[in-house]
CSV table of C-alpha atoms and ligand atoms in Angstrom, one decimal:
chain,number,residue,atom,x,y,z
U,1,MET,CA,152.8,85.7,36.4
U,2,LEU,CA,149.4,84.8,35.1
U,3,HIS,CA,150.4,81.7,33.3
U,4,LYS,CA,153.6,79.8,33.0
U,5,LEU,CA,153.6,77.7,29.9
U,6,PHE,CA,157.0,76.2,29.5
U,7,LYS,CA,160.2,75.6,31.4
U,8,MET,CA,162.1,78.8,31.4
U,9,PRO,CA,164.4,79.0,28.4
U,10,LYS,CA,167.7,80.9,28.4
U,11,ARG,CA,166.6,84.0,26.5
U,12,HIS,CA,163.2,85.5,25.6
U,13,VAL,CA,161.7,88.6,24.1
U,14,GLY,CA,159.2,90.8,25.9
U,15,LEU,CA,156.1,91.3,23.8
U,16,ASP,CA,153.5,93.9,24.9
U,17,ILE,CA,150.3,93.6,22.9
U,18,GLY,CA,148.6,96.9,23.6
U,19,THR,CA,145.2,98.2,22.4
U,20,GLY,CA,147.0,100.7,20.2
U,21,GLY,CA,150.0,98.7,19.1
U,22,ILE,CA,152.4,95.8,19.6
U,23,LYS,CA,155.9,96.4,21.1
U,24,LEU,CA,158.8,94.0,21.2
U,25,VAL,CA,162.0,94.2,23.2
U,26,GLU,CA,165.0,91.9,23.3
U,27,LEU,CA,167.9,92.4,25.8
U,28,GLU,CA,171.4,91.2,25.9
U,29,GLY,CA,173.8,90.6,28.8
U,30,ARG,CA,172.8,89.3,32.1
U,31,THR,CA,174.2,92.0,34.3
U,32,ALA,CA,172.2,94.2,36.7
U,33,LYS,CA,171.7,96.6,33.8
U,34,PRO,CA,171.3,94.6,30.5
U,35,ARG,CA,171.7,96.2,27.1
U,36,LEU,CA,168.8,96.9,24.8
U,37,LYS,CA,169.5,94.8,21.7
U,38,VAL,CA,166.2,95.1,19.7
U,39,TRP,CA,163.1,97.2,20.0
U,40,ALA,CA,160.3,97.3,17.5
U,41,GLY,CA,156.7,98.4,17.4
U,42,ALA,CA,153.8,98.3,15.0
U,43,PRO,CA,150.4,100.0,15.4
U,44,LEU,CA,147.2,97.9,15.6
U,45,PRO,CA,144.2,99.0,13.7
U,46,GLN,CA,140.9,99.4,15.7
U,47,GLY,CA,139.1,96.2,16.6
U,48,ILE,CA,141.9,93.7,16.5
U,49,TYR,CA,142.7,93.8,20.2
U,50,ARG,CA,141.3,95.8,23.1
U,51,GLU,CA,142.5,95.5,26.7
U,52,SER,CA,143.4,91.8,26.7
U,53,GLN,CA,140.4,90.9,24.6
U,54,ILE,CA,141.1,89.6,21.1
U,55,GLY,CA,138.8,91.0,18.4
U,56,ASP,CA,140.5,89.3,15.4
U,57,GLY,CA,143.0,86.6,16.3
U,58,ARG,CA,144.1,85.9,12.8
U,59,ALA,CA,144.9,89.6,12.1
U,60,LEU,CA,146.7,89.9,15.4
U,61,SER,CA,148.9,86.9,14.9
U,62,ASP,CA,149.7,88.1,11.4
U,63,ARG,CA,150.8,91.5,12.7
U,64,ILE,CA,152.9,89.9,15.5
U,65,ARG,CA,154.6,87.5,13.0
U,66,GLU,CA,155.4,90.4,10.7
U,67,LEU,CA,156.9,92.5,13.5
U,68,VAL,CA,158.9,89.6,14.8
U,69,ALA,CA,160.3,88.9,11.3
U,70,LYS,CA,161.1,92.6,10.7
U,71,SER,CA,162.7,93.2,14.1
U,72,GLY,CA,165.5,90.6,13.8
U,73,VAL,CA,165.1,89.2,17.3
U,74,SER,CA,167.2,86.1,17.9
U,75,THR,CA,164.6,83.9,19.7
U,76,THR,CA,161.0,82.9,19.4
U,77,TYR,CA,160.5,82.4,23.2
U,78,CYS,CA,158.4,85.3,24.5
U,79,VAL,CA,156.9,86.6,27.7
U,80,SER,CA,153.8,88.7,27.1
U,81,CYS,CA,151.2,90.1,29.5
U,82,MET,CA,147.6,90.8,30.2
U,83,GLU,CA,146.2,93.8,32.1
U,84,GLY,CA,143.3,96.1,32.5
U,85,GLN,CA,139.7,95.3,33.4
U,86,HIS,CA,139.8,91.7,32.3
U,87,VAL,CA,142.5,90.8,34.7
U,88,PHE,CA,141.5,90.4,38.3
U,89,ASN,CA,143.9,91.5,41.0
U,90,ARG,CA,143.6,91.6,44.8
U,91,PHE,CA,145.9,92.2,47.7
U,92,ILE,CA,145.3,90.0,50.7
U,93,ASN,CA,147.1,89.2,54.0
U,94,MET,CA,147.8,85.6,54.8
U,95,PRO,CA,149.8,83.8,57.5
U,96,ALA,CA,153.3,83.0,56.4
U,97,MET,CA,153.3,80.0,54.0
U,98,SER,CA,154.7,78.9,50.7
U,99,LYS,CA,153.2,80.0,47.3
U,100,GLU,CA,151.9,76.5,46.7
U,101,GLU,CA,150.1,76.6,50.0
U,102,VAL,CA,148.6,80.0,49.2
U,103,LEU,CA,147.3,78.7,45.9
U,104,GLU,CA,145.9,75.7,47.5
U,105,ALA,CA,144.2,77.7,50.2
U,106,ILE,CA,142.7,80.1,47.7
U,107,LYS,CA,141.3,77.3,45.6
U,108,TRP,CA,139.6,75.8,48.6
U,109,ASP,CA,138.0,79.1,49.4
U,110,ALA,CA,137.7,80.5,45.9
U,111,GLU,CA,134.3,82.1,46.4
U,112,LYS,CA,135.7,84.3,49.1
U,113,TYR,CA,138.7,85.5,47.1
U,114,LEU,CA,137.9,85.2,43.3
U,115,PRO,CA,135.2,86.3,40.9
U,116,TYR,CA,135.8,82.9,39.1
U,117,ALA,CA,135.4,79.3,39.8
U,118,PRO,CA,138.9,77.8,40.1
U,119,GLU,CA,138.4,75.6,37.1
U,120,ASP,CA,137.5,78.6,34.9
U,121,CYS,CA,140.6,80.7,35.5
U,122,TYR,CA,144.3,80.8,35.7
U,123,LEU,CA,145.4,82.0,39.1
U,124,ASP,CA,148.8,83.1,40.4
U,125,ALA,CA,149.9,84.4,43.8
U,126,VAL,CA,152.8,86.7,44.3
U,127,ILE,CA,154.2,86.8,47.8
U,128,LEU,CA,155.1,90.5,48.4
U,129,LYS,CA,156.2,90.6,52.0
U,130,GLY,CA,157.2,88.1,54.6
U,131,ALA,CA,160.0,85.6,55.1
U,132,PRO,CA,160.1,82.3,57.0
U,133,GLY,CA,159.3,83.0,60.6
U,134,VAL,CA,157.3,86.2,59.9
U,135,GLN,CA,153.7,85.8,61.1
U,136,GLU,CA,151.9,87.6,58.3
U,137,MET,CA,152.6,88.3,54.6
U,138,LYS,CA,151.0,90.3,51.9
U,139,VAL,CA,150.0,88.4,48.7
U,140,LEU,CA,149.0,89.7,45.3
U,141,LEU,CA,146.4,87.4,43.7
U,142,VAL,CA,146.1,87.7,39.9
U,143,ALA,CA,143.6,85.8,37.9
U,144,ALA,CA,142.1,85.9,34.4
U,145,GLY,CA,139.5,83.8,32.7
U,146,ARG,CA,140.8,80.5,31.1
U,147,LYS,CA,139.2,81.3,27.7
U,148,ILE,CA,140.8,84.8,27.4
U,149,VAL,CA,144.2,83.5,28.5
U,150,ASP,CA,144.1,80.4,26.2
U,151,ALA,CA,143.1,82.7,23.3
U,152,HIS,CA,146.1,84.9,24.0
U,153,ALA,CA,148.5,82.0,24.1
U,154,ALA,CA,147.0,80.6,20.9
U,155,VAL,CA,147.6,83.9,19.0
U,156,LEU,CA,151.2,83.9,20.1
U,157,GLN,CA,151.7,80.3,18.9
U,158,GLN,CA,149.9,81.1,15.6
U,159,ALA,CA,152.4,83.9,15.2
U,160,GLY,CA,155.3,81.4,15.5
U,161,LEU,CA,156.2,82.3,19.0
U,162,GLN,CA,156.7,80.1,22.0
U,163,PRO,CA,155.1,81.7,25.0
U,164,VAL,CA,157.1,81.1,28.2
U,165,ALA,CA,154.8,83.0,30.5
U,166,ILE,CA,152.0,85.6,30.6
U,167,ASP,CA,152.7,88.2,33.2
U,168,PHE,CA,150.6,90.9,34.8
U,169,GLY,CA,151.2,94.3,33.2
U,170,ALA,CA,151.6,96.2,36.4
U,171,LEU,CA,154.5,93.9,37.5
U,172,ALA,CA,156.2,94.4,34.2
U,173,LEU,CA,156.0,98.2,34.4
U,174,GLY,CA,157.4,98.2,38.0
U,175,ARG,CA,160.4,96.1,36.8
U,176,ALA,CA,161.1,98.4,33.9
U,177,LEU,CA,160.6,101.8,35.7
U,178,LEU,CA,161.6,101.3,39.3
U,179,ASP,CA,165.1,100.5,40.5
U,180,GLY,CA,165.2,98.1,43.4
U,181,SER,CA,166.9,100.5,45.7
U,182,ALA,CA,164.1,103.0,45.5
U,183,GLN,CA,162.5,103.6,48.9
U,184,LYS,CA,159.9,106.1,47.7
U,185,ASN,CA,156.2,105.4,47.5
U,186,ARG,CA,155.1,106.0,44.0
U,187,VAL,CA,152.3,105.6,41.6
U,188,ILE,CA,152.9,104.7,37.9
U,189,LEU,CA,150.2,106.1,35.7
U,190,ASP,CA,150.1,104.3,32.4
U,191,LEU,CA,148.0,106.2,29.9
U,192,GLY,CA,147.4,103.7,27.1
U,193,ALA,CA,145.2,103.6,24.1
U,194,GLY,CA,142.5,101.5,25.7
U,195,SER,CA,142.7,102.4,29.3
U,196,THR,CA,144.6,104.1,32.1
U,197,LYS,CA,146.4,101.9,34.6
U,198,MET,CA,147.4,103.1,38.0
U,199,SER,CA,149.9,100.9,39.9
U,200,PHE,CA,151.0,101.9,43.4
U,201,PHE,CA,154.4,100.8,44.7
U,202,LYS,CA,156.1,100.9,48.1
U,203,GLY,CA,159.7,101.0,47.0
U,204,ALA,CA,159.8,98.4,44.3
U,205,ILE,CA,156.9,96.3,45.7
U,206,ILE,CA,153.5,96.6,44.2
U,207,ALA,CA,150.8,97.6,46.7
U,208,PHE,CA,147.6,98.3,44.7
U,209,SER,CA,146.5,98.4,41.1
U,210,HIS,CA,143.5,99.9,39.5
U,211,THR,CA,142.3,100.4,35.9
U,212,ILE,CA,140.3,103.4,34.6
U,213,PRO,CA,138.3,102.6,31.4
U,214,PHE,CA,139.5,105.7,29.5
U,215,GLY,CA,142.5,105.9,27.1
U,216,GLY,CA,143.9,107.7,24.1
U,217,ASN,CA,141.4,106.0,21.9
U,218,HIS,CA,138.6,108.0,23.6
U,219,ILE,CA,140.4,111.2,22.7
U,220,THR,CA,140.9,110.1,19.1
U,221,ARG,CA,137.2,109.2,18.8
U,222,LEU,CA,136.3,112.6,20.2
U,223,LEU,CA,138.5,114.4,17.7
U,224,GLN,CA,137.1,112.1,14.9
U,225,ASP,CA,133.5,113.0,15.8
U,226,GLU,CA,133.9,116.7,16.5
U,227,LEU,CA,136.2,117.5,13.5
U,228,GLY,CA,134.8,114.9,11.0
U,229,LEU,CA,138.1,113.1,10.6
U,230,SER,CA,138.9,109.5,9.8
U,231,TRP,CA,140.5,107.5,12.6
U,232,GLU,CA,144.0,107.9,11.0
U,233,GLU,CA,143.5,111.6,10.5
U,234,ALA,CA,142.4,112.0,14.1
U,235,GLU,CA,145.4,110.1,15.4
U,236,ASN,CA,147.8,112.2,13.3
U,237,TYR,CA,146.0,115.4,14.3
U,238,LYS,CA,146.4,114.4,18.0
U,239,ALA,CA,150.1,113.7,17.7
U,240,ARG,CA,150.8,117.0,15.8
U,241,GLN,CA,149.0,119.4,18.1
U,242,THR,CA,150.9,121.2,20.9
U,243,ASP,CA,147.9,122.9,22.6
U,244,LEU,CA,144.9,120.5,22.3
U,245,LEU,CA,144.0,121.0,26.0
U,246,ALA,CA,144.6,124.8,26.0
U,247,GLY,CA,141.7,127.1,26.5
U,248,ARG,CA,141.2,130.1,24.2
U,249,GLY,CA,138.3,132.1,25.6
U,250,GLU,CA,134.7,131.5,24.6
U,251,ASP,CA,135.2,131.3,20.8
U,252,LEU,CA,132.7,128.6,19.7
U,253,THR,CA,134.5,127.4,16.6
U,254,GLU,CA,134.5,123.7,15.8
U,255,VAL,CA,138.1,123.4,17.2
U,256,GLU,CA,137.3,125.3,20.3
U,257,ASN,CA,134.3,123.3,21.0
U,258,MET,CA,136.3,120.1,20.6
U,259,ARG,CA,138.9,121.5,23.0
U,260,LYS,CA,136.2,122.2,25.6
U,261,LEU,CA,134.9,118.6,25.3
U,262,LEU,CA,138.4,117.2,25.6
U,263,ARG,CA,139.0,119.2,28.8
U,264,LEU,CA,135.7,117.9,30.2
U,265,ALA,CA,136.8,114.3,29.3
U,266,VAL,CA,140.2,114.7,30.9
U,267,GLY,CA,138.5,116.3,33.9
U,268,ASP,CA,136.4,113.1,34.3
U,269,VAL,CA,139.6,111.0,34.2
U,270,LYS,CA,141.2,113.3,36.7
U,271,ARG,CA,138.4,112.8,39.1
U,272,GLU,CA,138.7,109.0,38.8
U,273,ILE,CA,142.5,109.3,39.4
U,274,ASN,CA,142.0,111.5,42.4
U,275,ARG,CA,139.4,109.1,43.8
U,276,SER,CA,141.8,106.2,43.5
U,277,LEU,CA,144.7,108.2,45.0
U,278,ALA,CA,142.4,109.2,48.0
U,279,TYR,CA,141.4,105.5,48.5
U,280,TYR,CA,145.0,104.4,48.5
U,281,GLN,CA,146.2,107.2,50.8
U,282,SER,CA,143.4,106.5,53.2
U,283,ARG,CA,144.6,103.0,53.6
U,284,ASN,CA,148.3,103.9,53.7
U,285,ARG,CA,148.3,107.1,55.8
U,286,GLU,CA,151.7,106.5,57.3
U,287,GLU,CA,153.3,106.1,53.9
U,288,PRO,CA,152.4,109.1,51.7
U,289,LEU,CA,153.0,108.9,47.9
U,290,SER,CA,155.7,111.2,46.7
U,291,GLN,CA,155.8,110.7,42.9
U,292,MET,CA,153.6,110.1,39.9
U,293,ILE,CA,155.5,108.4,37.1
U,294,PHE,CA,154.0,109.0,33.7
U,295,THR,CA,154.1,106.4,31.0
U,296,GLY,CA,152.1,105.2,28.0
U,297,GLY,CA,151.6,107.0,24.7
U,298,GLY,CA,148.8,109.1,26.1
U,299,SER,CA,151.2,110.8,28.4
U,300,LEU,CA,152.7,112.5,25.4
U,301,LEU,CA,149.7,114.8,25.0
U,302,PRO,CA,151.0,118.3,25.8
U,303,GLY,CA,149.5,119.8,28.9
U,304,LEU,CA,148.0,116.5,30.2
U,305,LYS,CA,150.4,115.9,33.0
U,306,GLU,CA,150.0,119.4,34.3
U,307,MET,CA,146.2,119.1,34.2
U,308,LEU,CA,146.2,115.7,36.0
U,309,LEU,CA,148.6,116.9,38.6
U,310,ALA,CA,146.9,120.2,39.4
U,311,ASP,CA,146.1,120.4,43.1
U,312,LEU,CA,148.0,117.2,43.8
U,313,ASP,CA,151.1,117.2,46.0
U,314,LEU,CA,153.0,114.7,43.8
U,315,GLN,CA,156.3,115.2,42.0
U,316,PRO,CA,155.8,114.3,38.3
U,317,VAL,CA,158.4,112.0,36.8
U,318,VAL,CA,158.6,111.0,33.2
U,319,ALA,CA,159.3,107.3,32.7
U,320,ASP,CA,162.9,106.8,31.7
U,321,LEU,CA,164.0,103.3,30.7
U,322,SER,CA,167.7,104.3,30.9
U,323,ARG,CA,167.4,103.7,34.6
U,324,THR,CA,167.1,99.9,34.1
U,325,VAL,CA,168.6,99.3,30.7
U,326,ALA,CA,171.9,100.3,29.0
U,327,TYR,CA,172.2,101.4,25.4
U,328,GLY,CA,173.2,98.7,23.1
U,329,PRO,CA,175.5,99.7,20.2
U,330,GLY,CA,173.7,101.9,17.8
U,331,PHE,CA,171.3,103.4,20.2
U,332,ALA,CA,171.5,107.1,21.0
U,333,LYS,CA,170.5,108.3,24.5
U,334,THR,CA,167.8,110.5,23.0
U,335,SER,CA,166.2,107.7,21.1
U,336,LEU,CA,165.9,105.7,24.3
U,337,GLN,CA,164.3,108.6,26.0
U,338,SER,CA,161.7,108.9,23.2
U,339,LEU,CA,161.0,105.2,23.4
U,340,SER,CA,160.4,105.3,27.2
U,341,PRO,CA,156.7,106.2,27.3
U,342,LEU,CA,155.8,103.4,24.8
U,343,PHE,CA,158.2,100.5,25.6
U,344,GLY,CA,158.0,100.3,29.4
U,345,THR,CA,155.8,97.3,29.6
U,346,ALA,CA,157.7,95.4,26.8
U,347,LEU,CA,161.0,96.1,28.6
U,348,GLY,CA,159.6,94.8,31.9
U,349,LEU,CA,158.5,91.6,30.1
U,350,ALA,CA,162.0,91.3,28.6
U,351,LEU,CA,163.3,91.6,32.2
U,352,TRP,CA,161.1,88.9,33.5
U,353,GLU,CA,163.2,86.2,35.2
U,354,GLY,CA,160.6,83.8,36.4
U,355,LYS,CA,160.2,85.6,39.6
U,356,ALA,CA,157.4,88.1,40.5
R,1,ATP,N1,152.5,112.4,20.6
R,1,ATP,C1,151.4,111.9,21.1
R,1,ATP,N2,150.4,112.8,21.6
R,1,ATP,C2,149.3,112.3,22.1
R,1,ATP,N3,148.9,111.0,22.2
R,1,ATP,C3,149.8,110.2,21.6
R,1,ATP,C4,151.0,110.5,21.1
R,1,ATP,N4,151.7,109.4,20.7
R,1,ATP,C5,150.9,108.4,21.0
R,1,ATP,N5,149.7,108.8,21.5
R,1,ATP,C6,148.6,108.0,21.9
R,1,ATP,O1,149.0,107.0,22.8
R,1,ATP,C7,148.2,105.9,22.7
R,1,ATP,C8,149.0,104.6,22.6
R,1,ATP,O2,149.8,104.5,23.7
R,1,ATP,P1,150.3,103.1,24.2
R,1,ATP,O3,151.1,102.5,23.1
R,1,ATP,O4,151.0,103.3,25.5
R,1,ATP,O5,149.0,102.3,24.3
R,1,ATP,P2,148.7,100.7,24.3
R,1,ATP,O6,149.8,100.1,25.2
R,1,ATP,O7,148.7,100.2,22.9
R,1,ATP,O8,147.3,100.6,25.0
R,1,ATP,P3,146.8,99.9,26.3
R,1,ATP,O9,147.9,99.9,27.3
R,1,ATP,O10,145.6,100.8,26.8
R,1,ATP,O11,146.3,98.5,25.9
R,1,ATP,C9,147.3,106.1,21.5
R,1,ATP,O12,146.0,106.5,22.0
R,1,ATP,C10,148.0,107.3,20.8
R,1,ATP,O13,147.1,108.1,20.1
R,2,MG,MG1,149.9,99.6,27.2
């Protein structure tokens, strides 16, 4: 958790402010598998928010307020998150100690661990392994600039919400998509509008996280430029096509040229993904990854998963929220499946319990 703002209330909603849209989830029931009570989403026009950076705070808080009012959620307490390139994360080993002692130690030696001066950032430490008596433990450090976090919290308050905590997006996704019993080593690939997030997990414990600065917006822009479309037209075109990445010989029509550029762009992302996988595997040789879990709206692009997985020995898994949440009354199983790529982060935030 990046920033805990208030004492934990009884209930809260999970609010994922993404570059492409806002998503809201409220759960009911406190069992191991709570029920989905409310889910709601609204697109965000370009320029309002991009990867944790606020472009237009007033417009953003207005959109959030409208979505909250329309959705019918029963509380104004919320947990949101920050992620992507403006959130620093680092995995370190430390002698066994309490979280407070970790934070104190990091602050004393900030230059060694953080890209910020301690007074300029919010910092949290998540103890990943180790119990009393164990010599060494693994710790995830998460930090973000004070200004960017304060601006985020201010937008939520302007929208009439009471922020309880600001989480790290990768932790939220792990909570939503991985069940605790899972022993496999997996990577969650979140193909968002602004960027692609890779989060590596050993069982349900996060082990590494990396952001690639390429998302669905880049594809939309490419379509816009190549086909002379408005942003909205390009977004609709993208969602309607079933064979955008397919090759059709050397025909140099406008559309074929656009396809070729798109395949080149996806090829660049694939190289980045492969580099990150190779780096992770080289440091975890004895624990090979077995699955790649796809999430984020960008994963809906037909043919993309196949292209990204080509020559990788990883089983593809499509994110399925029904593993962690039950259907509330009025939700069909199919509707939950179609929500899965878009609402993973919001669900993970709704599942937040004040623990990492
Ligand atoms: N059917 C579809 N086919 C292709 N792309 C799609 C489809 N539906 C949505 N997208 C794309 O998914 C992206 C939005 O996904 P998502 O909601 O996961 O992003 P976000 O969370 O807002 O962004 P980020 O996580 O990068 O901040 C947009 O680029 C959108 O064009
Ligand atoms: Mg997202």
